[in-house]
């Protein structure tokens, strides 16, 4: 598996994003929150993901864009945690809920923790059924 985050892996569909926020479940590791939903999507990849940073907490677009870039990069390097443990297609959105910017290394640790929490929750749900 390549460590890339191409166009097919990004969540762009407005309909899917609306459905995600209406019906999705969430996991949280401060300062990151992931809303996820098991659903079919058009991509050949098992996951489509998006990132968001609220304008309310970061007024300057420069700051928001930097945080989003860091979040995408930390996900890109650790997405194998998710890809190796899923057998159903998922969509998810990762939101930054903190009030101040964190360092890259701290975001890396938090992203890893968040992805492992997501996999654990998905597997727990699968075991119930």
GROMACS .gro file of C-alpha atoms in nm, residues 25-78:
model
   54
   25UNK     CA    1  -2.090   0.780   1.530
   26UNK     CA    2  -1.790   0.954   1.680
   27UNK     CA    3  -1.470   0.892   1.872
   28UNK     CA    4  -1.263   1.161   2.036
   29UNK     CA    5  -0.901   1.210   2.140
   30UNK     CA    6  -0.848   1.573   2.227
   31UNK     CA    7  -0.786   1.783   2.015
   32UNK     CA    8  -0.922   1.552   1.741
   33UNK     CA    9  -1.274   1.420   1.687
   34UNK     CA   10  -1.372   1.168   1.422
   35UNK     CA   11  -1.725   1.120   1.294
   36UNK     CA   12  -1.754   0.796   1.096
   37UNK     CA   13  -2.018   0.601   0.908
   38UNK     CA   14  -2.013   0.262   0.741
   39UNK     CA   15  -2.153   0.322   0.393
   40UNK     CA   16  -2.085   0.253   0.028
   41UNK     CA   17  -1.894   0.518  -0.166
   42UNK     CA   18  -1.763   0.561  -0.518
   43UNK     CA   19  -1.395   0.506  -0.434
   44UNK     CA   20  -1.205   0.178  -0.473
   45UNK     CA   21  -1.034   0.251  -0.138
   46UNK     CA   22  -1.184   0.118   0.188
   47UNK     CA   23  -1.199   0.468   0.339
   48UNK     CA   24  -1.279   0.820   0.226
   49UNK     CA   25  -1.178   1.090   0.472
   50UNK     CA   26  -1.197   1.464   0.518
   51UNK     CA   27  -1.057   1.714   0.767
   52UNK     CA   28  -1.207   2.029   0.911
   53UNK     CA   29  -1.097   2.312   1.137
   54UNK     CA   30  -1.361   2.554   1.269
   55UNK     CA   31  -1.340   2.919   1.175
   56UNK     CA   32  -1.476   3.003   1.520
   57UNK     CA   33  -1.153   2.884   1.687
   58UNK     CA   34  -0.904   2.992   1.420
   59UNK     CA   35  -0.998   3.320   1.253
   60UNK     CA   36  -0.708   3.330   1.008
   61UNK     CA   37  -0.730   3.103   0.705
   62UNK     CA   38  -0.351   3.059   0.721
   63UNK     CA   39  -0.382   2.893   1.061
   64UNK     CA   40  -0.677   2.674   0.957
   65UNK     CA   41  -0.498   2.560   0.642
   66UNK     CA   42  -0.179   2.476   0.830
   67UNK     CA   43  -0.367   2.261   1.082
   68UNK     CA   44  -0.558   2.084   0.803
   69UNK     CA   45  -0.231   2.017   0.619
   70UNK     CA   46  -0.075   1.871   0.935
   71UNK     CA   47  -0.382   1.655   0.999
   72UNK     CA   48  -0.381   1.519   0.644
   73UNK     CA   49  -0.009   1.444   0.668
   74UNK     CA   50  -0.037   1.262   1.002
   75UNK     CA   51  -0.330   1.059   0.865
   76UNK     CA   52  -0.144   0.979   0.542
   77UNK     CA   53   0.152   0.834   0.732
   78UNK     CA   54  -0.065   0.625   0.965
   0.00000   0.00000   0.00000
